[in-house]
CSV table of C-alpha atoms in Angstrom, one decimal:
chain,number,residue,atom,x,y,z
Z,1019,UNK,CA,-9.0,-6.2,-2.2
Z,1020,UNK,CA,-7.4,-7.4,0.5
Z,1021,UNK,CA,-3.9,-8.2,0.8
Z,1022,UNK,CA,-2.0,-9.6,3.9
Z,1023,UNK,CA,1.9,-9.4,3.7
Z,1024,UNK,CA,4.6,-11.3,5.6
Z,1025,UNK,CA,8.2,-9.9,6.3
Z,1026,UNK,CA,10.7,-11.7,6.6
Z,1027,UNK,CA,9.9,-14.7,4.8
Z,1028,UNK,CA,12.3,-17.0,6.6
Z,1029,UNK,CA,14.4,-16.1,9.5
Z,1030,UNK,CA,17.1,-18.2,11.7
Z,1031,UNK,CA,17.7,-17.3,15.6
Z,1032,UNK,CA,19.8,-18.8,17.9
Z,1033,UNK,CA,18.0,-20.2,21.1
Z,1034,UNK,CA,17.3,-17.7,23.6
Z,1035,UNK,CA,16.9,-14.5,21.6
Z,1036,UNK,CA,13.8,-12.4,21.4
Z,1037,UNK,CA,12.2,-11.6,17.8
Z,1038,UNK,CA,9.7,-10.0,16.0
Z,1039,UNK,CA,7.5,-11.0,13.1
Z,1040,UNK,CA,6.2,-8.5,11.0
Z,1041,UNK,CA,2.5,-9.3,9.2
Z,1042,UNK,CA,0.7,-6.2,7.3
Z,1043,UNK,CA,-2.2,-6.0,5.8
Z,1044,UNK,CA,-4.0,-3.5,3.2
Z,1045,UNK,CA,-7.5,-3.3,4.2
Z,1046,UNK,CA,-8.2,-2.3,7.8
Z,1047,UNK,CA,-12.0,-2.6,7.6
Z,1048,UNK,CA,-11.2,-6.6,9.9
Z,1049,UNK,CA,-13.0,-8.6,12.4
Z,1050,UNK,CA,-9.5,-9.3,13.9
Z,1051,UNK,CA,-6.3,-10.3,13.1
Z,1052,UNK,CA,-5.1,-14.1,13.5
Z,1053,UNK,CA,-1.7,-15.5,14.4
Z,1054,UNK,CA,-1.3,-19.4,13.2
Z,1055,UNK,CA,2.0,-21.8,13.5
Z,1056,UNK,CA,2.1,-24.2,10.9
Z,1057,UNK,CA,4.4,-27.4,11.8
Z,1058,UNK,CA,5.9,-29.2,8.6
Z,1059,UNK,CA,3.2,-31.3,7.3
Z,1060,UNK,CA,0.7,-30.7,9.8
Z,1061,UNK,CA,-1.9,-28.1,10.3
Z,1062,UNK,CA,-2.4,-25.1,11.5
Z,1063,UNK,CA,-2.6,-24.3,15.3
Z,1064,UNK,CA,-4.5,-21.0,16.1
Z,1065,UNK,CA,-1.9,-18.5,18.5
Z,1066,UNK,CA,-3.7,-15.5,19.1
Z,1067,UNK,CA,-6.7,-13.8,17.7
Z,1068,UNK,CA,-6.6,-10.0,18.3
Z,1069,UNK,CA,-10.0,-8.0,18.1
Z,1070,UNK,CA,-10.4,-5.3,16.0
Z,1071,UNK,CA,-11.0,-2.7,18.8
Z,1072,UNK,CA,-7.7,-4.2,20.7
Z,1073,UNK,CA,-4.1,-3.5,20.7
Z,1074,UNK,CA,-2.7,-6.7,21.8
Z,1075,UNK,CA,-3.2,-10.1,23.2
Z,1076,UNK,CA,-0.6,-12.2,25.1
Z,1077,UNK,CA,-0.6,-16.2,25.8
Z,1078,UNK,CA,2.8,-17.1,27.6
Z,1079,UNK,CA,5.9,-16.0,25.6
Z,1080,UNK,CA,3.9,-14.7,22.6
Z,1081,UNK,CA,2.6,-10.9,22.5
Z,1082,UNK,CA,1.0,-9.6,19.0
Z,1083,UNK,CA,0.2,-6.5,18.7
Z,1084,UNK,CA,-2.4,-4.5,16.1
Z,1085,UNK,CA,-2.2,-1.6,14.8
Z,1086,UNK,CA,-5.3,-1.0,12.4
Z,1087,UNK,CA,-4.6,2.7,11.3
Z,1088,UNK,CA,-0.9,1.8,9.9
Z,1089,UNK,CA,-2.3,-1.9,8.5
Z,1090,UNK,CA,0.6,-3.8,11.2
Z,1091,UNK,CA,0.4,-6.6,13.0
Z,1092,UNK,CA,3.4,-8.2,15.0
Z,1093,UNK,CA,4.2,-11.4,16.5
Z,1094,UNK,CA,7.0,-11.2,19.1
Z,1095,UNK,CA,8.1,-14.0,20.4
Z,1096,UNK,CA,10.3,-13.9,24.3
Z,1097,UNK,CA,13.1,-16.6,24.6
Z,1098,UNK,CA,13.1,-18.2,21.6
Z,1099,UNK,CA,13.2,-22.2,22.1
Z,1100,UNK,CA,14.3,-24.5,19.3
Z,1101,UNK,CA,10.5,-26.1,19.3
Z,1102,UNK,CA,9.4,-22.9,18.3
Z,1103,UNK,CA,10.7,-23.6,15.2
Z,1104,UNK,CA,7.4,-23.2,12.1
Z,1105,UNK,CA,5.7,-21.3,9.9
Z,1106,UNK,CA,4.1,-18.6,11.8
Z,1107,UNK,CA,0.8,-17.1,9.6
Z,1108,UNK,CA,-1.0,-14.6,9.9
Z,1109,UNK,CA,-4.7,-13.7,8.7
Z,1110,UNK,CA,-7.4,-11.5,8.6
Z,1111,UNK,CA,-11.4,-12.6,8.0
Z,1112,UNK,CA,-13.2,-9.2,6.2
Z,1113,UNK,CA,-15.8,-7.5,7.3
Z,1114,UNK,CA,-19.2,-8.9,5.7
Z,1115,UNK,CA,-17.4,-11.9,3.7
Z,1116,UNK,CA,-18.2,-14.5,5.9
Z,1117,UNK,CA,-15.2,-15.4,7.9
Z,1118,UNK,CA,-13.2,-15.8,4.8
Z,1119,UNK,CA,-9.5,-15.3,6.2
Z,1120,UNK,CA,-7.1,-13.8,4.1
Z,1121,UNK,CA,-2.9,-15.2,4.7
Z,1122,UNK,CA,0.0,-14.2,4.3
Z,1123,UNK,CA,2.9,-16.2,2.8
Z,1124,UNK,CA,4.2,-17.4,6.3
Z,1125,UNK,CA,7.5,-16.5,7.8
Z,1126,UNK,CA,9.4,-19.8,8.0
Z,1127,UNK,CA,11.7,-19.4,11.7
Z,1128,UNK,CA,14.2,-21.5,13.0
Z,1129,UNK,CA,15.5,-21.4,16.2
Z,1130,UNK,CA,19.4,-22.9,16.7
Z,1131,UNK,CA,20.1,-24.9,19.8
V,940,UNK,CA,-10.6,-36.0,21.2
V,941,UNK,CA,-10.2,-34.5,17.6
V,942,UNK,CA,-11.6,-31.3,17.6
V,943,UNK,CA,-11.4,-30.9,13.2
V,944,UNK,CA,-11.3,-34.5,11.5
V,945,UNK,CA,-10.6,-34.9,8.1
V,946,UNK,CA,-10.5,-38.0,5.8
V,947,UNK,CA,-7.9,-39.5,4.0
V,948,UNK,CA,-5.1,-37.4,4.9
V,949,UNK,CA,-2.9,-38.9,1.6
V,950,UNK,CA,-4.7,-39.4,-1.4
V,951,UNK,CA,-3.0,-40.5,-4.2
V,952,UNK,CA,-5.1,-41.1,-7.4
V,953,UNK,CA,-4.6,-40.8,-11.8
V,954,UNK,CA,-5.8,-38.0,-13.8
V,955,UNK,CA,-9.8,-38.1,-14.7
V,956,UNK,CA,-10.6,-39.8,-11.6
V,957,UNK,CA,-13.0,-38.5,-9.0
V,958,UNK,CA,-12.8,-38.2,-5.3
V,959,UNK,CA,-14.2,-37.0,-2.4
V,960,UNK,CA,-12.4,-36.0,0.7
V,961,UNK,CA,-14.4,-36.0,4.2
V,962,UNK,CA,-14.4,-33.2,7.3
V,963,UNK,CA,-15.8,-33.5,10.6
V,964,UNK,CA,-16.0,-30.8,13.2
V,965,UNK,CA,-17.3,-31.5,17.2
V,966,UNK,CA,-17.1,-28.1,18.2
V,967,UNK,CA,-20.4,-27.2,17.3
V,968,UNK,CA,-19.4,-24.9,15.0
V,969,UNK,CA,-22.0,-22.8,12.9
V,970,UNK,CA,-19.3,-22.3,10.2
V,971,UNK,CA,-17.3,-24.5,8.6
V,972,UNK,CA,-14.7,-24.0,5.9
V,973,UNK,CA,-12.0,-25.7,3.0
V,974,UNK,CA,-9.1,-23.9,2.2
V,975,UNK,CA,-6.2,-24.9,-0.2
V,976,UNK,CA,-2.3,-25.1,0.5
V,977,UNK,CA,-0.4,-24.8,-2.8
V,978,UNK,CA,3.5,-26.3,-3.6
V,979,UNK,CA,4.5,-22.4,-2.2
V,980,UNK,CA,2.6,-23.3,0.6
V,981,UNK,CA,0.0,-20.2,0.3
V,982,UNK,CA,-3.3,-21.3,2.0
V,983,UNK,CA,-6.5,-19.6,0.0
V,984,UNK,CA,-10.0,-20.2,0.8
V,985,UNK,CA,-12.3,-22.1,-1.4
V,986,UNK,CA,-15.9,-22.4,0.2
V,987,UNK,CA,-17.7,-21.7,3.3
V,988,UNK,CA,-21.2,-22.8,5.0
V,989,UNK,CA,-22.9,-21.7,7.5
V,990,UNK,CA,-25.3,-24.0,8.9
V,991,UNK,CA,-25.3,-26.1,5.8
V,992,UNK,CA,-25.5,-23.0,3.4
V,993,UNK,CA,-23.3,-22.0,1.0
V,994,UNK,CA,-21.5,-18.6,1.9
V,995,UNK,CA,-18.4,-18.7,0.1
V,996,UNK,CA,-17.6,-19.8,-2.9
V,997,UNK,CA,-14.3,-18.4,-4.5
V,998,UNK,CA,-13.3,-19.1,-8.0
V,999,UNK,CA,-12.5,-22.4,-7.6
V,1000,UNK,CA,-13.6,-24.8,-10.9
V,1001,UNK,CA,-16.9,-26.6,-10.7
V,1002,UNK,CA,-15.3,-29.4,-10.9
V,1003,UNK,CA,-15.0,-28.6,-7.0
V,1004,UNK,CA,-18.5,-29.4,-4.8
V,1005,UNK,CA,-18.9,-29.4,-1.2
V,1006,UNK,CA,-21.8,-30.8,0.6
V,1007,UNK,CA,-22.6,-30.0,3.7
V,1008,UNK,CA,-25.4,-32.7,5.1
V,1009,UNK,CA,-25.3,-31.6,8.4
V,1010,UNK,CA,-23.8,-28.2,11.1
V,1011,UNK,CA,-20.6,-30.9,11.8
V,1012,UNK,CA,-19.8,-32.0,8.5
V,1013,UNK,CA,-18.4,-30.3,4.8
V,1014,UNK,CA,-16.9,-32.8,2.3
V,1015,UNK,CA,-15.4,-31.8,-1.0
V,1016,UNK,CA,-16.1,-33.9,-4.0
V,1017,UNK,CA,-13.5,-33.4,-7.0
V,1018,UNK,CA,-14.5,-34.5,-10.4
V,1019,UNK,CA,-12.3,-35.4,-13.2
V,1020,UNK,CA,-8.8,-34.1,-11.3
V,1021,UNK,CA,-6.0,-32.3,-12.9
V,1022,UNK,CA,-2.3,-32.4,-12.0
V,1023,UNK,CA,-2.8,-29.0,-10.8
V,1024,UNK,CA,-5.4,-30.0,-8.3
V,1025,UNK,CA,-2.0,-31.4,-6.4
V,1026,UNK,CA,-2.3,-29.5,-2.8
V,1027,UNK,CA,-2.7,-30.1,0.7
V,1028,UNK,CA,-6.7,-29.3,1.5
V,1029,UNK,CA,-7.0,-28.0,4.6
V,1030,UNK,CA,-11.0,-28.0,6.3
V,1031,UNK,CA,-11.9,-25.2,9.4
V,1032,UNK,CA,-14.6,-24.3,11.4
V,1033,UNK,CA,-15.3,-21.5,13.7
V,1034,UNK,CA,-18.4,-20.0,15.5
V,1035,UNK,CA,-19.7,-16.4,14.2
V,1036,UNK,CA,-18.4,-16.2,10.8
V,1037,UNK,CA,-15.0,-14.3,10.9
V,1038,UNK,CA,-15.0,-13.4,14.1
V,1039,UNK,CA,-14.0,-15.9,16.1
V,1040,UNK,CA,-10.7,-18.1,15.8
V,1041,UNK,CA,-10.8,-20.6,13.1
V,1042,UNK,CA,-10.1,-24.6,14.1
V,1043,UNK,CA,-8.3,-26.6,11.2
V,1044,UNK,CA,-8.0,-29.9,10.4
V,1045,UNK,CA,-4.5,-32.0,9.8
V,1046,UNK,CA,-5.0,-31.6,6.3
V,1047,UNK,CA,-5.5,-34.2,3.2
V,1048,UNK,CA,-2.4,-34.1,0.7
V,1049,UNK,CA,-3.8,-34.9,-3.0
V,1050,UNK,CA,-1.0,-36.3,-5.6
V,1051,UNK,CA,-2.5,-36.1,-8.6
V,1052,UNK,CA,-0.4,-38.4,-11.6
């Protein structure tokens, strides 16, 4: 069974620094892994999707990376800005179970002017 | 243009009543999907269809049906509702089950008194 974890569950930046969101995940047999952001009462925006047979994708300041063998995934995030402040998810559809995405909890950031 | 639709986004109804909450995707998507956001605000699938068939279908009461009459819409009919039907119900849709990114909707929050 699948299981997708998110560490840490909230974490506060001031503007301008670089971070890291960690997302893991206990079964590696994945189409992908996806990276949402979830504004507060709003839905989800889709960040990156990262094949299974690639190591990372990039779109502006955001890089995640995916490491199948160790079950890691992570979000880093260059320059922090105070609108990047959300809920960043992460999820992972299973092979053969018809797209069905498996999240994590979230990791609630916000970013300090 | 609204890429995922979904109709009402707040419902507010009594206990025992019955509802139905609407989705409409102009991607042309194969896949479409509904998903639930609990009060912890942990997102878990419900159904999925693929070209109006029924791929999905967690353990969700069958008080819960969807009805897909066409590739661009999935609605969700809820019979006699429970307090604990209280969430935010969130629709997708995606080409290639699981393997593409998944497109959501703005969500429909259901009180339930």
């Amino acid at each position: 069974k699948q299981e997708v974890t998110q560490i840490p569950a909230a974490l506060s930046v001031p503007e301008g620094e670089n971070l890291v969101l960690n997302c893991s995940f206990t079964d590696s047999a994945i189409y992908n892994l996806q990276w949402f952001r979830q504004d507060p009462g709003k839905g989800l925006t889709s960040l990156l999707l990262i094949q299974s047979s690639q190591r990372e994708q990039t779109s502006g300041r955001l890089n995640a990376s995916l490491d199948k063998s160790s079950g890691r995934s992570t979000l880093y995030i260059a320059a922090s800005q105070p609108g990047d402040s959300a809920t960043y998810l992460c999820a992972a559809p299973i092979y053969n179970q018809g797209g069905k995405l498996i999240f994590g909890q979230g990791t609630e950031l916000s970013v300090k002017p | 243009d609204t890429a995922v639709s979904q109709t009402p986004k707040y419902l507010v109804t009594q206990m025992g009543n019955d509802k139905s909450i609407k989705c409409e995707q102009n991607l042309g998507h194969d896949t479409m999907y509904w998903y639930k956001q609990d009060s912890k605000k942990f997102l878990k699938i419900m159904f999925s269809y693929n070209n109006k068939e029924l791929i999905i279908n967690e353990t969700v009461p069958n008080r819960f049906s969807p009805k897909s009459p066409d590739k661009a819409h999935l609605n969700l009919h809820i019979n006699s509702l429970e307090l604990g039907d209280s969430a935010v119900y969130f629709c997708a849709s995606s080409q290639l089950s699981g393997q593409e990114t998944q497109y959501f909707g703005p969500g429909t929050r259901l009180l339930v008194l």
